[in-house]
Structures are given as C-alpha cells and as structure tokens.
PDB file of C-alpha atoms in Angstrom:
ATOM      1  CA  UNK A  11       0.209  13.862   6.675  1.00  0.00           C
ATOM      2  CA  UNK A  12      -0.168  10.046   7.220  1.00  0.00           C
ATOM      3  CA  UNK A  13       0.038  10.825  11.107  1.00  0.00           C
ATOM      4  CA  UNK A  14      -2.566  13.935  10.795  1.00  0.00           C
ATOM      5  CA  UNK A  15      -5.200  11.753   8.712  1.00  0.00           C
ATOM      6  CA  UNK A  16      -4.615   8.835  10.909  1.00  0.00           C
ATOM      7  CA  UNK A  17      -5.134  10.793  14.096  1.00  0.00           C
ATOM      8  CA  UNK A  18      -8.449  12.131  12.715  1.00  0.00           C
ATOM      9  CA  UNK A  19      -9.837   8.761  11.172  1.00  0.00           C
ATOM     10  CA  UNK A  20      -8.680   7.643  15.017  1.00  0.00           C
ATOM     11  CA  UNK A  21     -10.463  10.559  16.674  1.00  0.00           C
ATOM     12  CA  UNK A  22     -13.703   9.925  13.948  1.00  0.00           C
ATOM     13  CA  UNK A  23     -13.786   6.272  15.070  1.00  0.00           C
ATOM     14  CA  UNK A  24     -13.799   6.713  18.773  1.00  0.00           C
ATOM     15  CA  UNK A  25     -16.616   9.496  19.151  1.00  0.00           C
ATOM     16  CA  UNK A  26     -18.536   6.722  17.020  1.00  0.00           C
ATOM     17  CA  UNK A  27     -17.631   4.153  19.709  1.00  0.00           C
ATOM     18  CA  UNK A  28     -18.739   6.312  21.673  1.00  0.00           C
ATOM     19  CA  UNK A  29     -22.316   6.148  20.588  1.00  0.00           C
ATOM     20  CA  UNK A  30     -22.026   2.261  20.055  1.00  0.00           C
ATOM     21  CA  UNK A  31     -21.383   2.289  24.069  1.00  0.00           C
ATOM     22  CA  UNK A  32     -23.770   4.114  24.699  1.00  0.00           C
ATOM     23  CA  UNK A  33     -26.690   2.951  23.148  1.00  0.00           C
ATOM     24  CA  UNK A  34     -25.203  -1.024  24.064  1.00  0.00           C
ATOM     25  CA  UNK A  35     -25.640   0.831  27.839  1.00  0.00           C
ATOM     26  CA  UNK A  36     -29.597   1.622  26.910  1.00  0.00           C
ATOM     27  CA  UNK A  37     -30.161  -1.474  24.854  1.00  0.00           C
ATOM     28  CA  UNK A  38     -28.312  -4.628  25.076  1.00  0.00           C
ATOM     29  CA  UNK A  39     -28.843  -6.086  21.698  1.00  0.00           C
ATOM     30  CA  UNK A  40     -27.834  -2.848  19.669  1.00  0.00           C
ATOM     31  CA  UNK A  41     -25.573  -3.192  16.660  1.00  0.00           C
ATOM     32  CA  UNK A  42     -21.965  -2.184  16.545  1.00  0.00           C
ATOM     33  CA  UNK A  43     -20.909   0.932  13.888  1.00  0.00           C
ATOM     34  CA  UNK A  44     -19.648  -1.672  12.352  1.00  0.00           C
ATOM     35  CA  UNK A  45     -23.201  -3.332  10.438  1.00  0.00           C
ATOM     36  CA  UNK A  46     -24.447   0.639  11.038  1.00  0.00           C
ATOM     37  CA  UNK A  47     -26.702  -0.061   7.806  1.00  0.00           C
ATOM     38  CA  UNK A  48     -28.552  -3.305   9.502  1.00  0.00           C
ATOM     39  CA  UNK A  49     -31.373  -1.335  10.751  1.00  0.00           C
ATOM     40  CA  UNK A  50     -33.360  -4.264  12.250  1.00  0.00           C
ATOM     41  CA  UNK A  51     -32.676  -7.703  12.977  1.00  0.00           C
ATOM     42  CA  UNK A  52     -35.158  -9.357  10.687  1.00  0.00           C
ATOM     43  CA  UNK A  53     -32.846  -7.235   8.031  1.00  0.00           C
ATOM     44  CA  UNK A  54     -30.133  -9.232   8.979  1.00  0.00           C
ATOM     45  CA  UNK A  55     -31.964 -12.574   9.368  1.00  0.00           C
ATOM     46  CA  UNK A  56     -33.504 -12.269   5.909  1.00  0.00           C
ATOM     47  CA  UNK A  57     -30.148 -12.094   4.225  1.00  0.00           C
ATOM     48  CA  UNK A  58     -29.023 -15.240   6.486  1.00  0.00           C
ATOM     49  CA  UNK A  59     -31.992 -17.089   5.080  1.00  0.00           C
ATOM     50  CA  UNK A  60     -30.804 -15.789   1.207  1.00  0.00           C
ATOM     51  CA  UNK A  61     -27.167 -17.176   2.127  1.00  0.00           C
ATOM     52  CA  UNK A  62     -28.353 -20.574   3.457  1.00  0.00           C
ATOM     53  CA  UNK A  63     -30.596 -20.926   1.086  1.00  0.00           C
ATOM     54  CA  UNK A  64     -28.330 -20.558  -1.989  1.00  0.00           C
ATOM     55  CA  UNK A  65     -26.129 -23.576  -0.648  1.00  0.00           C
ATOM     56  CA  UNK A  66     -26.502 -25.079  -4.514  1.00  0.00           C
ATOM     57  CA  UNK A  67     -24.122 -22.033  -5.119  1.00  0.00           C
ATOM     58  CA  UNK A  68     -21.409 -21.804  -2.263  1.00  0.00           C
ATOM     59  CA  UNK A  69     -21.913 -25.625  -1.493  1.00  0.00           C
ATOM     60  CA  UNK A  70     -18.936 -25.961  -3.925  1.00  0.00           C
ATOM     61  CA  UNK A  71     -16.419 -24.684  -1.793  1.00  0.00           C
ATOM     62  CA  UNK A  72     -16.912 -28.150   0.312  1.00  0.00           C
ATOM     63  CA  UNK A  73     -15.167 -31.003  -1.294  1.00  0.00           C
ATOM     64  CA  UNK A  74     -17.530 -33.558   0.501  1.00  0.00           C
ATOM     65  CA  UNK A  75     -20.867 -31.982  -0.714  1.00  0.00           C
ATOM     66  CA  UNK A  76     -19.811 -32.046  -3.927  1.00  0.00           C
ATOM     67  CA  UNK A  77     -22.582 -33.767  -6.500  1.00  0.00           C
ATOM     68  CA  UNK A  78     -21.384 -37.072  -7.398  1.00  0.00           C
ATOM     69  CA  UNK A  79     -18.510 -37.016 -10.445  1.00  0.00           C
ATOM     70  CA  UNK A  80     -18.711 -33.485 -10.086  1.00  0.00           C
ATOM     71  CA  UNK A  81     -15.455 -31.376  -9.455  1.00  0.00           C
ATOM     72  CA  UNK A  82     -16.457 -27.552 -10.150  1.00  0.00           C
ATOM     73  CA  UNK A  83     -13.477 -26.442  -7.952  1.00  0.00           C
ATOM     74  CA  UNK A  84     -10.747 -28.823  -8.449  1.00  0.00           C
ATOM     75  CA  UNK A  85      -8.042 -26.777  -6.951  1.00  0.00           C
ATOM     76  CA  UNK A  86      -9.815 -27.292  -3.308  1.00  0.00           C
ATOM     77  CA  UNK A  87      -9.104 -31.190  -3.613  1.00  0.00           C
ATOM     78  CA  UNK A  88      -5.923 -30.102  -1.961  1.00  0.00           C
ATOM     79  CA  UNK A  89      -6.707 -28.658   1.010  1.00  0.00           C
ATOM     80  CA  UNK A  90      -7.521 -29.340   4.545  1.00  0.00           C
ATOM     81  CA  UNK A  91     -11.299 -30.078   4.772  1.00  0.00           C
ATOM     82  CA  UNK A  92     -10.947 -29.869   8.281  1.00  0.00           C
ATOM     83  CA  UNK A  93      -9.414 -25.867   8.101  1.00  0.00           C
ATOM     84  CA  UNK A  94     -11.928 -24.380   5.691  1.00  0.00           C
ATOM     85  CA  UNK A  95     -13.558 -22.021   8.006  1.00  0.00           C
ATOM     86  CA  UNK A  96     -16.585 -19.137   6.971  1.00  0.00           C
ATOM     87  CA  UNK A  97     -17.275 -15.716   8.647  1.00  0.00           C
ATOM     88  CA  UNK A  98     -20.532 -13.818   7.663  1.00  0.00           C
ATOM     89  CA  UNK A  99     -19.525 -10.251   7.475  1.00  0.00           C
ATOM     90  CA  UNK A 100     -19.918  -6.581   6.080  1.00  0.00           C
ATOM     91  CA  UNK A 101     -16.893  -5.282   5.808  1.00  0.00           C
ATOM     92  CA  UNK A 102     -17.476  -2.323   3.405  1.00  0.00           C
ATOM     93  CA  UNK A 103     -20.602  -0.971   5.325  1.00  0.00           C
ATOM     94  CA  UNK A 104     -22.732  -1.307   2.800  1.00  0.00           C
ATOM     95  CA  UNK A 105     -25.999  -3.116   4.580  1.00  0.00           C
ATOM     96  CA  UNK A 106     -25.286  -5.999   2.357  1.00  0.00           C
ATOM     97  CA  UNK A 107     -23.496  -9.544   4.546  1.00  0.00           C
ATOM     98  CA  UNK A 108     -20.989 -11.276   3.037  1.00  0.00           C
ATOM     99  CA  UNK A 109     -19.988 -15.106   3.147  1.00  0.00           C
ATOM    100  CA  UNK A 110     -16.103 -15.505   3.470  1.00  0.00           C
ATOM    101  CA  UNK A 111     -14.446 -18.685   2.870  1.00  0.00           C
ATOM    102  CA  UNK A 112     -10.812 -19.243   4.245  1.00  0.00           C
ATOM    103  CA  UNK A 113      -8.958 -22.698   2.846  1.00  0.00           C
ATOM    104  CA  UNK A 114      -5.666 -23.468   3.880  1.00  0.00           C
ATOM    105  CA  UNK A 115      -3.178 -26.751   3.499  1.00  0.00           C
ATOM    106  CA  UNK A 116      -0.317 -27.525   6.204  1.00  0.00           C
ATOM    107  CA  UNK A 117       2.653 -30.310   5.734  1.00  0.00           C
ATOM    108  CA  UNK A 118       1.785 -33.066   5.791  1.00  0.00           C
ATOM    109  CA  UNK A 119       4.691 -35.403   6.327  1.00  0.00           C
ATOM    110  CA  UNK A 120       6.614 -34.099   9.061  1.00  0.00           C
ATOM    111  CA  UNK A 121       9.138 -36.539  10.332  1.00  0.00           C
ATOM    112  CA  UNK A 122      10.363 -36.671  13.706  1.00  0.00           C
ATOM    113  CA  UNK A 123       9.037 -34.947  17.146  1.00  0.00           C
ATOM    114  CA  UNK A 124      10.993 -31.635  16.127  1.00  0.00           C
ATOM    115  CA  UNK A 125       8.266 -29.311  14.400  1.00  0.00           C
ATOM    116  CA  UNK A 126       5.578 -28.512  16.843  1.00  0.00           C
ATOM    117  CA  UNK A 127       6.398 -25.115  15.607  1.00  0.00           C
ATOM    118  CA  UNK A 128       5.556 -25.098  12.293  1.00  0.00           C
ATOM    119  CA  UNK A 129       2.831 -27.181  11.974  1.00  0.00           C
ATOM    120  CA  UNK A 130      -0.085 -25.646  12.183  1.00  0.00           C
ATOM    121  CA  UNK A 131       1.631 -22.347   9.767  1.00  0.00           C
ATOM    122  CA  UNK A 132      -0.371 -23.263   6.017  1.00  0.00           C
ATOM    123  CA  UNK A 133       2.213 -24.059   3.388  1.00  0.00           C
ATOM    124  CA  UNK A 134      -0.667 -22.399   0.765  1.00  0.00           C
ATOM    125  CA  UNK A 135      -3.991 -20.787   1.216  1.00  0.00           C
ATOM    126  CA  UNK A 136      -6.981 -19.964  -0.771  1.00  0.00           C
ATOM    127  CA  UNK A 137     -10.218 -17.958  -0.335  1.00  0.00           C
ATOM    128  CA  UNK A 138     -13.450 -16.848  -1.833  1.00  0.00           C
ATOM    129  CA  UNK A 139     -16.147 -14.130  -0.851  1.00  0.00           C
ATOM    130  CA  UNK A 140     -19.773 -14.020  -1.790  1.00  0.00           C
ATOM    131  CA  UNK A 141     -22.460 -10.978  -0.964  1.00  0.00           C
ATOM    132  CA  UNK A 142     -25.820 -10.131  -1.380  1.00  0.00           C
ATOM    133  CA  UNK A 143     -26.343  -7.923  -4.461  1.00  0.00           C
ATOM    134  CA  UNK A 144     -28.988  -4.923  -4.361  1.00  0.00           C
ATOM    135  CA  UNK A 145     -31.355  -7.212  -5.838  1.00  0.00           C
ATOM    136  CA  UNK A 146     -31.343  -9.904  -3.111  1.00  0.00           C
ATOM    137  CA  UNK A 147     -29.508 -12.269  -4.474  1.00  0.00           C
ATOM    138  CA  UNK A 148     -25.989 -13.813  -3.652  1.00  0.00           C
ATOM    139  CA  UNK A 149     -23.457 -13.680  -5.894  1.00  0.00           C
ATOM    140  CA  UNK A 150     -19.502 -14.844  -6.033  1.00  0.00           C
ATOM    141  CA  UNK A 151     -17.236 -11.641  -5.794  1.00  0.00           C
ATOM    142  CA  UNK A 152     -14.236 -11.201  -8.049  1.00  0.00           C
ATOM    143  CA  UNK A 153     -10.775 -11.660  -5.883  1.00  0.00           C
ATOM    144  CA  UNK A 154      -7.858  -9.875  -6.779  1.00  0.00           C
ATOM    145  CA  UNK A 155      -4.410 -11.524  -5.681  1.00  0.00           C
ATOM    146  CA  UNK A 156      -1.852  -9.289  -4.722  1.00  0.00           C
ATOM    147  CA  UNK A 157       1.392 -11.801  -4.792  1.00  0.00           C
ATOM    148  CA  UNK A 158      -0.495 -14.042  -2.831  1.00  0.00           C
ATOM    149  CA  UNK A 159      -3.590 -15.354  -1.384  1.00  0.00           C
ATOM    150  CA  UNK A 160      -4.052 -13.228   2.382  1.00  0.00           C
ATOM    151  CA  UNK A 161      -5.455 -15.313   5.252  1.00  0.00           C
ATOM    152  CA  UNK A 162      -8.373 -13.603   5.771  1.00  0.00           C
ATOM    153  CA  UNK A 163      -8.495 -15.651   9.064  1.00  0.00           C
ATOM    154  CA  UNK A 164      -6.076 -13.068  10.167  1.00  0.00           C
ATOM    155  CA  UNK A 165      -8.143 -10.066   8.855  1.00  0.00           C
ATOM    156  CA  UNK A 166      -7.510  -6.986  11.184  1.00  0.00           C
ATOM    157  CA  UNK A 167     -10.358  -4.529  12.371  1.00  0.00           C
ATOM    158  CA  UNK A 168     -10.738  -1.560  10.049  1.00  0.00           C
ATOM    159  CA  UNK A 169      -7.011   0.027   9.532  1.00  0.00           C
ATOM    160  CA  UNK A 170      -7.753   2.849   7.217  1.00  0.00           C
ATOM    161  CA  UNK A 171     -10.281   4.587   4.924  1.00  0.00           C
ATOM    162  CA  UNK A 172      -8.767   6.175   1.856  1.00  0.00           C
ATOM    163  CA  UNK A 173      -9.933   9.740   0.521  1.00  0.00           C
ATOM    164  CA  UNK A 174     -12.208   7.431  -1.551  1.00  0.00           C
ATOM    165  CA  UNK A 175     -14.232   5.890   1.105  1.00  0.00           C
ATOM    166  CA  UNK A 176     -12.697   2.419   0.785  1.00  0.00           C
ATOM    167  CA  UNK A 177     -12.276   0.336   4.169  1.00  0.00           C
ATOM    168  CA  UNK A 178      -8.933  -1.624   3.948  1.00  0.00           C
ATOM    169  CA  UNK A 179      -7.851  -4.006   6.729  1.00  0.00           C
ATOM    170  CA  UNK A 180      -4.612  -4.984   7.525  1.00  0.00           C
ATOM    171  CA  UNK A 181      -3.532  -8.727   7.183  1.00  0.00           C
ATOM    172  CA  UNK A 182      -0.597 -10.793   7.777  1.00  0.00           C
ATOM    173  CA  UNK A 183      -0.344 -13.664   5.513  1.00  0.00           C
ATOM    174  CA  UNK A 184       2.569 -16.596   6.747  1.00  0.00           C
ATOM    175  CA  UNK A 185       3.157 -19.379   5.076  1.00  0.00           C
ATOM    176  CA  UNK A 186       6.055 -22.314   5.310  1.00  0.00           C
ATOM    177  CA  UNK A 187       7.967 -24.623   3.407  1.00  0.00           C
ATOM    178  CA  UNK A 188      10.482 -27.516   3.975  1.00  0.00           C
ATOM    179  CA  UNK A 189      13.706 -26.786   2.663  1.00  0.00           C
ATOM    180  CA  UNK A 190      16.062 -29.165   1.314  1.00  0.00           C
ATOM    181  CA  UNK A 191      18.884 -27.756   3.460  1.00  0.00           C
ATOM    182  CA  UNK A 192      19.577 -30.040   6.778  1.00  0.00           C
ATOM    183  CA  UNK A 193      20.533 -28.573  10.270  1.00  0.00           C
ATOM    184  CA  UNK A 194      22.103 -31.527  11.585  1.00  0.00           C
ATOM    185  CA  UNK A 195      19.331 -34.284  10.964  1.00  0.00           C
ATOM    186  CA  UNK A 196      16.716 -32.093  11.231  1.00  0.00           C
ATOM    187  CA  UNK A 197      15.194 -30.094   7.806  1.00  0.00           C
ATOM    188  CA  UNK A 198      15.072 -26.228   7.661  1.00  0.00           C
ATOM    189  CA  UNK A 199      11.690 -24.827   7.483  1.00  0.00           C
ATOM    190  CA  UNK A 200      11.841 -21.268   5.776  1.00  0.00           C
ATOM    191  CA  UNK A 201       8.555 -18.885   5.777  1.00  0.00           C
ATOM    192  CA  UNK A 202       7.003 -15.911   4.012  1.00  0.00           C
ATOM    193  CA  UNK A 203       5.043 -13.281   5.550  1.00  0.00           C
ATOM    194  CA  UNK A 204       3.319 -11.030   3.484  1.00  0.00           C
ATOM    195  CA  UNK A 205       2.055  -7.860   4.971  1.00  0.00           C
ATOM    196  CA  UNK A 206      -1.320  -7.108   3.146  1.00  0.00           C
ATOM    197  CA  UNK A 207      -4.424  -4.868   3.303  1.00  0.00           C
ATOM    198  CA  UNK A 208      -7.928  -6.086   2.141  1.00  0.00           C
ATOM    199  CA  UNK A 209     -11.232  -4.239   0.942  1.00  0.00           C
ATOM    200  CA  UNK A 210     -14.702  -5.017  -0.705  1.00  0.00           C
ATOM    201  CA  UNK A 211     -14.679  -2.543  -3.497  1.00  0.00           C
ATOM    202  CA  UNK A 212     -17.790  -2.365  -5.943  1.00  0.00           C
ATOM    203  CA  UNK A 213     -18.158  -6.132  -5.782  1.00  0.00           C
ATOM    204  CA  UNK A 214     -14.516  -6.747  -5.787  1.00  0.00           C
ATOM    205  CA  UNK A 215     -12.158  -8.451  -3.198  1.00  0.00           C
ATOM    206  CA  UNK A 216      -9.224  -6.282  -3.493  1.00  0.00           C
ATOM    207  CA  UNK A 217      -5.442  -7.467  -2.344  1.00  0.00           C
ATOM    208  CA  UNK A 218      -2.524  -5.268  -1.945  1.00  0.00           C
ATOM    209  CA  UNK A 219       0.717  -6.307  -0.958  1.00  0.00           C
ATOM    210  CA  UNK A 220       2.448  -3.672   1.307  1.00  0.00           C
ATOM    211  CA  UNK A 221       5.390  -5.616   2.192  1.00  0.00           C
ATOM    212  CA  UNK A 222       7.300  -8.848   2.295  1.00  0.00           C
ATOM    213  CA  UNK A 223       9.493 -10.569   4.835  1.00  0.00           C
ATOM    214  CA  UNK A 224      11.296 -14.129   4.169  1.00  0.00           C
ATOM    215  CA  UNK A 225      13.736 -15.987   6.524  1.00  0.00           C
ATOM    216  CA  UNK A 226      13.997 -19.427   7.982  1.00  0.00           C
ATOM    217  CA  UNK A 227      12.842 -21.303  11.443  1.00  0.00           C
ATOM    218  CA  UNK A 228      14.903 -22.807  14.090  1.00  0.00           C
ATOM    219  CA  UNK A 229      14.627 -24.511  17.065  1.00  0.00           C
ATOM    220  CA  UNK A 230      11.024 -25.815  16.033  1.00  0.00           C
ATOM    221  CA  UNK A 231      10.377 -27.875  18.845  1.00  0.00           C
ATOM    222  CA  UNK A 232       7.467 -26.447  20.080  1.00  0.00           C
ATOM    223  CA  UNK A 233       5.880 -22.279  19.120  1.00  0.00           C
ATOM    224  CA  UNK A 234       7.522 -20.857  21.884  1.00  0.00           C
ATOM    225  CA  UNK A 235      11.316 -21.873  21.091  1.00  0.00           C
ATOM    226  CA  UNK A 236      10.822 -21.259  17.569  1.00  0.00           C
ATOM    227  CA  UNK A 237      12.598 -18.045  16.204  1.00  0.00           C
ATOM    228  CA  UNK A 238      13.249 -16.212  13.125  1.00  0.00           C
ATOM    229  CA  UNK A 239      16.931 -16.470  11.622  1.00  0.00           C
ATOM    230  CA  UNK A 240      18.607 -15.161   8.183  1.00  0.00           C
ATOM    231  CA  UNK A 241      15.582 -12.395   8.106  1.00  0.00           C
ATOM    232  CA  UNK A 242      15.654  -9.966   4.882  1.00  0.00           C
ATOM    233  CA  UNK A 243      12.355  -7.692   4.074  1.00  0.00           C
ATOM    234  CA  UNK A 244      10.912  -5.451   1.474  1.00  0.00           C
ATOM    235  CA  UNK A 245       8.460  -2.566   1.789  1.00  0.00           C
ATOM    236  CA  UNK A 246       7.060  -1.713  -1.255  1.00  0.00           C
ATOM    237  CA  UNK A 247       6.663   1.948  -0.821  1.00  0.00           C
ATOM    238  CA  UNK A 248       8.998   3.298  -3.468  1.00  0.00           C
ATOM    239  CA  UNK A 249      11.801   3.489  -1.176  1.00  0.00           C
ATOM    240  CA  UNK A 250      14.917   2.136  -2.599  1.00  0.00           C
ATOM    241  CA  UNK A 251      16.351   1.906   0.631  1.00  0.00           C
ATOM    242  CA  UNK A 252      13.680  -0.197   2.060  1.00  0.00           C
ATOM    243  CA  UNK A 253      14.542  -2.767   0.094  1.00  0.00           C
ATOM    244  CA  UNK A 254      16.601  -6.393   0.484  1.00  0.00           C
ATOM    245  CA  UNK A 255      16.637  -4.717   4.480  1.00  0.00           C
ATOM    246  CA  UNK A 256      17.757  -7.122   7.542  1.00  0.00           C
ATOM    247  CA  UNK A 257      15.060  -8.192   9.999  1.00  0.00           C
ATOM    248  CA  UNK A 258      15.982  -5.184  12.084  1.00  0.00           C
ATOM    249  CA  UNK A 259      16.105  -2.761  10.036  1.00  0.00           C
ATOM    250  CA  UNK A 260      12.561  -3.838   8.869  1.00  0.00           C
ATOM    251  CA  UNK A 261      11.097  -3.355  12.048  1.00  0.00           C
ATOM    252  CA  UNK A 262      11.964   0.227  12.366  1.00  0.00           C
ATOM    253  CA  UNK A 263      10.149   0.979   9.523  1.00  0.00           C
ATOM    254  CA  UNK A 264       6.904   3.053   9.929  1.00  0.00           C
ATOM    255  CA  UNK A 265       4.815   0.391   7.929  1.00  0.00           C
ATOM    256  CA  UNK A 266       5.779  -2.098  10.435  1.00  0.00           C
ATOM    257  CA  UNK A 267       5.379   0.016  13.307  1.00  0.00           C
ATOM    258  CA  UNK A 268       2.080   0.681  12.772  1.00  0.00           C
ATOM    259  CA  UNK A 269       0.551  -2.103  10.746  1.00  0.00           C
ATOM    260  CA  UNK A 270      -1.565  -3.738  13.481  1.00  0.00           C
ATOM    261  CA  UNK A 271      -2.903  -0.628  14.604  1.00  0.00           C
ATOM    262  CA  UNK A 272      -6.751  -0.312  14.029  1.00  0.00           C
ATOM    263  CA  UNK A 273      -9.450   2.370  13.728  1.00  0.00           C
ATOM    264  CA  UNK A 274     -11.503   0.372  15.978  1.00  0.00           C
ATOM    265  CA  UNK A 275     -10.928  -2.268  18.710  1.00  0.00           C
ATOM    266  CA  UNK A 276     -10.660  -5.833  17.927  1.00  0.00           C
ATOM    267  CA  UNK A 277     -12.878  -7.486  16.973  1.00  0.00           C
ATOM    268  CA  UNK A 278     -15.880  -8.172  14.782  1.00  0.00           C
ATOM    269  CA  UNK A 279     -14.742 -11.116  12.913  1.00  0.00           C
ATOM    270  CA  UNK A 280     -16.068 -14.772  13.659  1.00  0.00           C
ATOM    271  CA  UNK A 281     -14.893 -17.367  12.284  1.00  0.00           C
ATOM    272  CA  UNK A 282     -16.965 -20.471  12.272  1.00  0.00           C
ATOM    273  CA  UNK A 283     -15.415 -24.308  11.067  1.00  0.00           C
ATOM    274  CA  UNK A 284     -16.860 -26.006   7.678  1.00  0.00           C
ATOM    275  CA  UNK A 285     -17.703 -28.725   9.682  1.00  0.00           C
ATOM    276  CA  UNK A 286     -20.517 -26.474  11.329  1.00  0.00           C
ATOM    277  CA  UNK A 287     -21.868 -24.845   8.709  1.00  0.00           C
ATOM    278  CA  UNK A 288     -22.047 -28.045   6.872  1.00  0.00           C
ATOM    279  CA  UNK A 289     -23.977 -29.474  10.255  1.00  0.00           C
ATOM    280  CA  UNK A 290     -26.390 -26.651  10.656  1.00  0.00           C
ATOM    281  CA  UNK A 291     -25.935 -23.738   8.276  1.00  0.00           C
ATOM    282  CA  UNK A 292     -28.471 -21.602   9.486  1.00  0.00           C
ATOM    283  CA  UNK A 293     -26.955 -22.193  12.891  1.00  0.00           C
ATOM    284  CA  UNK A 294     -23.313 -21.213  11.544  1.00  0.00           C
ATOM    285  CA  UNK A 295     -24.119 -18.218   9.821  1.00  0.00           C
ATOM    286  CA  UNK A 296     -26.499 -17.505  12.590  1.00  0.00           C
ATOM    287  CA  UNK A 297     -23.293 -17.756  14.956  1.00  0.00           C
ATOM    288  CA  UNK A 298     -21.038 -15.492  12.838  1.00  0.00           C
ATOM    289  CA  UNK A 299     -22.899 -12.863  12.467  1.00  0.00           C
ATOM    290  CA  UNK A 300     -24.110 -12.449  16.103  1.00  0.00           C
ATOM    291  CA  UNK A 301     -20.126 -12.414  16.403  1.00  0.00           C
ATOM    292  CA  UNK A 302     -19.208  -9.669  13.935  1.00  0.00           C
ATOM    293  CA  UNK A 303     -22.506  -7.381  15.072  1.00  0.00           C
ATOM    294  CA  UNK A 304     -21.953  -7.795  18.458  1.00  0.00           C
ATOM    295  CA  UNK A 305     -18.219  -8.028  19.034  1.00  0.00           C
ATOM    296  CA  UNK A 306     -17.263  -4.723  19.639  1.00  0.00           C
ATOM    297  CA  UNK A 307     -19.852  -4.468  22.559  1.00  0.00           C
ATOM    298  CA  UNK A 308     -18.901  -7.781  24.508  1.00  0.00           C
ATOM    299  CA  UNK A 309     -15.355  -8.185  23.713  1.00  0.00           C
ATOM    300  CA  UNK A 310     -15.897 -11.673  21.535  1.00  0.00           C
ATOM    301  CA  UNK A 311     -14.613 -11.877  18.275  1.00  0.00           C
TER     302      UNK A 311
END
C-alpha cells in the first residue's frame, strides 16, 4: 500500500510539473505548484512588506538587535550569530509565506589540526517559524519537538501527503559531541542523526521522529576521510526487530531506502544568512522567496 499511494502521489506530482513547465515555457516569471495559491506578485510582495515590517516581533530572534537590557530569548545567547539563517516559505500551500528561522551552535574548542570533519556538524540546534494569519498579520507558530530540534536547513522537498492533506518533508537532523574517550591523543567525536519529517499544520510546526542512528567519527581529518564506526539504529515503526540494529542492517530498511525520495524535484528552499536580513530585510526576504517560487523552474534552490 505504501508503494501504491506513493506511486500515485509520484504520478499526481509530475503531471503537475508538468503544467509548471509548461506555463515557465509561455511565461518566464510563472510560479512553481509549489506557492500555487500566490496568484499575483503584488500578493506575494504585500506579505513581504507585512514580514519586514513586523521586525519589532521576529527582531528577537537576533541577539545583536536586541533592545538594550533586554533578553526576551535568552536561550539564543548561545548560539552562533553568524549561522542563524531565514527562508521565506509556504510549505503547507496555503497562500499564506512563512518566516523560518534556523539557529545552530558548533564546538568551539577544538584542539589540534585533526577535526576538519566535524566542525562545521552543530553540537545543538534551535528554530522558530512565523506566518501570516488570515487576517494579515504575522504571528509566531507553535513548534512541536519530536526528540529533538530538526535542521530545517536540511528540509527536503515535499515527501508525502497523508490521507489528511498534510505536507510532511523529510529531514535529517546530525548533531556531534566530544567524547571523553581518547583514540590515541586525539578525542572521539560521536554523532546523532535523527531521521525526521516536518509539516505546518493549522498554525502548528509539527516534528516527528521516524528514526534514530548514533555511532562515533574517525579519521576526522578532513569530511572526506571521516567515516562512521560502532553504528547502531532504531526505526520507530513498531517493529521490534528494527530496533538496537547495526549500521547495516539499518540501511536495508525501507524507511532508509526511501527517505530522501521526494514528490517533487529539489528544490524550493532558500536559505538566506542573518547577517543579510539584518542588512537589508526587504532585500533578504525579497531573495528567499524569489528562491522558493522560482526554484523548481531554474534549478536554484
């Protein structure tokens, strides 16, 4: 059954590709199926100038441009200013953009020339998602965590609708953390991927954890040495034997198998630094947007 709905949703998505091509063909600023509900552009550029102009309201997701002796978010204070990043998006098709905001922390200390490899993996990561509500104004979405924070800077194209018309995306969430175990001179660095999916539900941010895979680096010298060792995964499907599995037997699971798969091609995501949007934010959410309408038609995103 999971093949035979896939295969149709799959079929469904590319006869409406289809028609994205081949109006983009006849007119080379049309939309994407994707924002099918932005009719015009001045739709879309009246929300941008609601989202830019409630900065007194997302402004606190900046540590910087925070009002002096103010601290409305003090769990922020310790993260990375430098990898918040923003994405103006509609993921649940509703008409209505959304402002994403992706935070994320890496380690800070590392000692020695040997971790090129883990270094840019976040050791923790936060997020929050604003939209426009029906009556024009935007509003701060309730996030549910499923075990963790995902990294919506790793947010998939649309995976799968459910029979209720919700539009989950696929996202894989790793993080890292120094052990105290030593390999010679050099620490251990073990990680966490979390296999999620993500939806906008009814003004709710919705996480589900699918699955859960935990192990430890070596040879961190650089990204392309480093490799996976002492691997064990769960899939949370109900499946005794799917559980406390070896790397390998993980990855002949179907949920692994499949998870990056996508109803539609990548991608309509953009992802734009805090730094910009705090330099121009017209210009930033501008930038996104054009990104996530167009992306499908000219490859970017």
């Amino acid at each position: 059954m999971k093949h035979f709905k896939k295969g149709l949703l799959a079929a469904a998505a590319l006869l409406v590709l289809s028609a994205v091509t081949a109006s983009a063909a006849a007119a080379p600023y049309a939309s994407s199926s994707t924002a099918a509900h932005i009719k015009h552009p001045a739709d879309a550029n009246a929300q941008l100038k609601i989202i830019a102009e409630a900065e007194p309201l997302w402004k606190d997701e900046f540590v910087a441009r925070w009002d002096a002796g103010q601290t409305p978010q003090p769990h922020l204070m310790r993260f990375n200013r430098r990898l918040t990043h923003i994405a103006v998006t509609d993921l649940d098709h509703n008409g209505r953009l959304e402002l994403l905001f992706r935070h994320a922390m890496t380690l800070m200390d590392i000692s020695g020339p040997h971790a090129a490899g883990v270094v840019d993996i976040p050791i923790d990561i936060s997020l929050s998602a604003y939209e426009i509500s029906a009556d024009g104004r935007l509003e701060r979405l309730r996030a549910e965590n499923g075990y963790d924070w995902p990294d919506l800077m790793n947010l998939q194209p649309l995976s799968e609708i459910d029979e209720h018309g919700t539009r989950w995306h696929h996202v894989r969430t790793v993080t890292v953390s120094r052990s105290d175990y030593f390999t010679g001179k050099a620490p251990s660095y073990t990680y966490t991927a979390s296999y999620q999916r993500v939806a906008l539900d009814h003004g709710t941010l919705r996480c589900q954890l699918l699955a859960v895979e935990k192990g430890s680096y070596r040879d961190v010298d650089s990204p392309s040495t480093c490799r996976k060792i002492n691997v064990s995964a769960s899939v949370f499907d109900g499946d005794p034997a799917h559980t406390n599995m070896s790397g390998r037997q993980f990855q002949q699971t179907y949920l692994y198998q499949t998870f990056d798969e996508a109803l539609l091609p990548p991608s309509s995501i953009r992802w734009v630094s805090g730094d910009e949007l705090n330099r121009d934010p017209h210009e930033a959410l501008a930038a996104s947007w054009q990104g996530f309408v167009y992306g499908i038609i000219d490859g970017k995103g």
